[in-house]
Amino acid sequence: LFLCFALPFFIAWVSYAVLGLYPFGDKQLLAHDEWHQYYPFFVSFREKLLDGGSLQYSWDMGMGTGYASLFAYYLASPLYLLSVLVPASWLREYFAFLTVLKLSCAGLFFGMFLRTAFRKADFSLPFFALMYAFCAWAGGYAWNIIWLDTFALLPLLVAGTVSLLREGRFRLYVAALALSL
């Protein structure tokens, strides 16, 4: 399982370096909605966490907006809470790191799924975990960071479903479903 996490993590960072993506070069993965919506909302959320601003309503945009809907759609990732530990000057690096971390977690959780569903514990786990972590969807939508959490958690949710149906154990299913929602 360690390799299911470590291999996607290492390969993603090497890919960033080879392609010259930020922080290794002048190109950035923050494009499209990620740069114009997700990142500014992320920065605003971090500021609200640090300053104690309202998570119900915000005057940051136009004549104000309900912040609860922004949180529910864009900002509900538990990993965003850790942004308060990161200096403001490193937020872009942290955002890039989150993409790599979420893809690596997808590999780890897929390895856990294979171990639960097929009772595998050999070196085929990291191979198939890599295939899931870097599938076409992940490659095409890595910039759409808000969906990477659910992409990563899907195998864990299915593993929880298998555990629930086979052995009647429900904790993994409930935890994965709660995190997905």
PDB file of N, CA and C in Angstrom, residues 108-110 112-113 152-161 172-173 175-176 179:
ATOM      1  N   LEU A 108      -3.537   5.140  -3.557  1.00  0.00           N
ATOM      2  CA  LEU A 108      -3.588   4.415  -2.282  1.00  0.00           C
ATOM      3  C   LEU A 108      -4.959   3.789  -2.061  1.00  0.00           C
ATOM      4  N   PHE A 109      -6.008   4.551  -2.272  1.00  0.00           N
ATOM      5  CA  PHE A 109      -7.359   4.041  -2.026  1.00  0.00           C
ATOM      6  C   PHE A 109      -7.744   2.966  -3.035  1.00  0.00           C
ATOM      7  N   PHE A 110      -7.223   3.057  -4.261  1.00  0.00           N
ATOM      8  CA  PHE A 110      -7.486   1.995  -5.221  1.00  0.00           C
ATOM      9  C   PHE A 110      -6.773   0.714  -4.789  1.00  0.00           C
ATOM     10  N   MET A 112      -6.217  -0.093  -1.708  1.00  0.00           N
ATOM     11  CA  MET A 112      -7.032  -0.600  -0.602  1.00  0.00           C
ATOM     12  C   MET A 112      -8.276  -1.304  -1.130  1.00  0.00           C
ATOM     13  N   PHE A 113      -8.876  -0.757  -2.181  1.00  0.00           N
ATOM     14  CA  PHE A 113     -10.030  -1.406  -2.801  1.00  0.00           C
ATOM     15  C   PHE A 113      -9.657  -2.790  -3.321  1.00  0.00           C
ATOM     16  N   ALA A 152     -10.647  10.364  -5.848  1.00  0.00           N
ATOM     17  CA  ALA A 152      -9.759   9.607  -4.967  1.00  0.00           C
ATOM     18  C   ALA A 152     -10.552   8.708  -4.024  1.00  0.00           C
ATOM     19  N   LEU A 153     -11.676   9.195  -3.528  1.00  0.00           N
ATOM     20  CA  LEU A 153     -12.443   8.448  -2.533  1.00  0.00           C
ATOM     21  C   LEU A 153     -13.341   7.368  -3.116  1.00  0.00           C
ATOM     22  N   LEU A 154     -13.602   7.405  -4.418  1.00  0.00           N
ATOM     23  CA  LEU A 154     -14.485   6.406  -5.034  1.00  0.00           C
ATOM     24  C   LEU A 154     -14.047   4.967  -4.749  1.00  0.00           C
ATOM     25  N   PRO A 155     -12.773   4.605  -4.933  1.00  0.00           N
ATOM     26  CA  PRO A 155     -12.388   3.221  -4.632  1.00  0.00           C
ATOM     27  C   PRO A 155     -12.570   2.853  -3.160  1.00  0.00           C
ATOM     28  N   LEU A 156     -12.374   3.812  -2.278  1.00  0.00           N
ATOM     29  CA  LEU A 156     -12.567   3.558  -0.850  1.00  0.00           C
ATOM     30  C   LEU A 156     -14.048   3.330  -0.549  1.00  0.00           C
ATOM     31  N   LEU A 157     -14.895   4.074  -1.209  1.00  0.00           N
ATOM     32  CA  LEU A 157     -16.337   3.899  -1.048  1.00  0.00           C
ATOM     33  C   LEU A 157     -16.778   2.527  -1.555  1.00  0.00           C
ATOM     34  N   VAL A 158     -16.242   2.111  -2.682  1.00  0.00           N
ATOM     35  CA  VAL A 158     -16.579   0.784  -3.221  1.00  0.00           C
ATOM     36  C   VAL A 158     -16.034  -0.314  -2.312  1.00  0.00           C
ATOM     37  N   ALA A 159     -14.821  -0.116  -1.777  1.00  0.00           N
ATOM     38  CA  ALA A 159     -14.261  -1.090  -0.829  1.00  0.00           C
ATOM     39  C   ALA A 159     -15.146  -1.177   0.409  1.00  0.00           C
ATOM     40  N   GLY A 160     -15.661  -0.034   0.871  1.00  0.00           N
ATOM     41  CA  GLY A 160     -16.576  -0.038   2.006  1.00  0.00           C
ATOM     42  C   GLY A 160     -17.871  -0.760   1.689  1.00  0.00           C
ATOM     43  N   THR A 161     -18.351  -0.604   0.464  1.00  0.00           N
ATOM     44  CA  THR A 161     -19.554  -1.310   0.038  1.00  0.00           C
ATOM     45  C   THR A 161     -19.318  -2.812   0.033  1.00  0.00           C
ATOM     46  N   LEU A 172     -16.070   1.622   7.193  1.00  0.00           N
ATOM     47  CA  LEU A 172     -15.363   2.151   6.025  1.00  0.00           C
ATOM     48  C   LEU A 172     -16.338   2.791   5.054  1.00  0.00           C
ATOM     49  N   TYR A 173     -17.475   2.154   4.838  1.00  0.00           N
ATOM     50  CA  TYR A 173     -18.482   2.701   3.929  1.00  0.00           C
ATOM     51  C   TYR A 173     -18.997   4.056   4.415  1.00  0.00           C
ATOM     52  N   ALA A 175     -17.585   6.167   6.570  1.00  0.00           N
ATOM     53  CA  ALA A 175     -16.517   7.179   6.571  1.00  0.00           C
ATOM     54  C   ALA A 175     -16.235   7.676   5.153  1.00  0.00           C
ATOM     55  N   ALA A 176     -16.137   6.764   4.197  1.00  0.00           N
ATOM     56  CA  ALA A 176     -15.862   7.160   2.797  1.00  0.00           C
ATOM     57  C   ALA A 176     -17.028   7.956   2.213  1.00  0.00           C
ATOM     58  N   LEU A 179     -16.956  11.502   3.759  1.00  0.00           N
ATOM     59  CA  LEU A 179     -15.900  12.325   3.160  1.00  0.00           C
ATOM     60  C   LEU A 179     -16.229  12.707   1.727  1.00  0.00           C
TER      61      LEU A 179
END
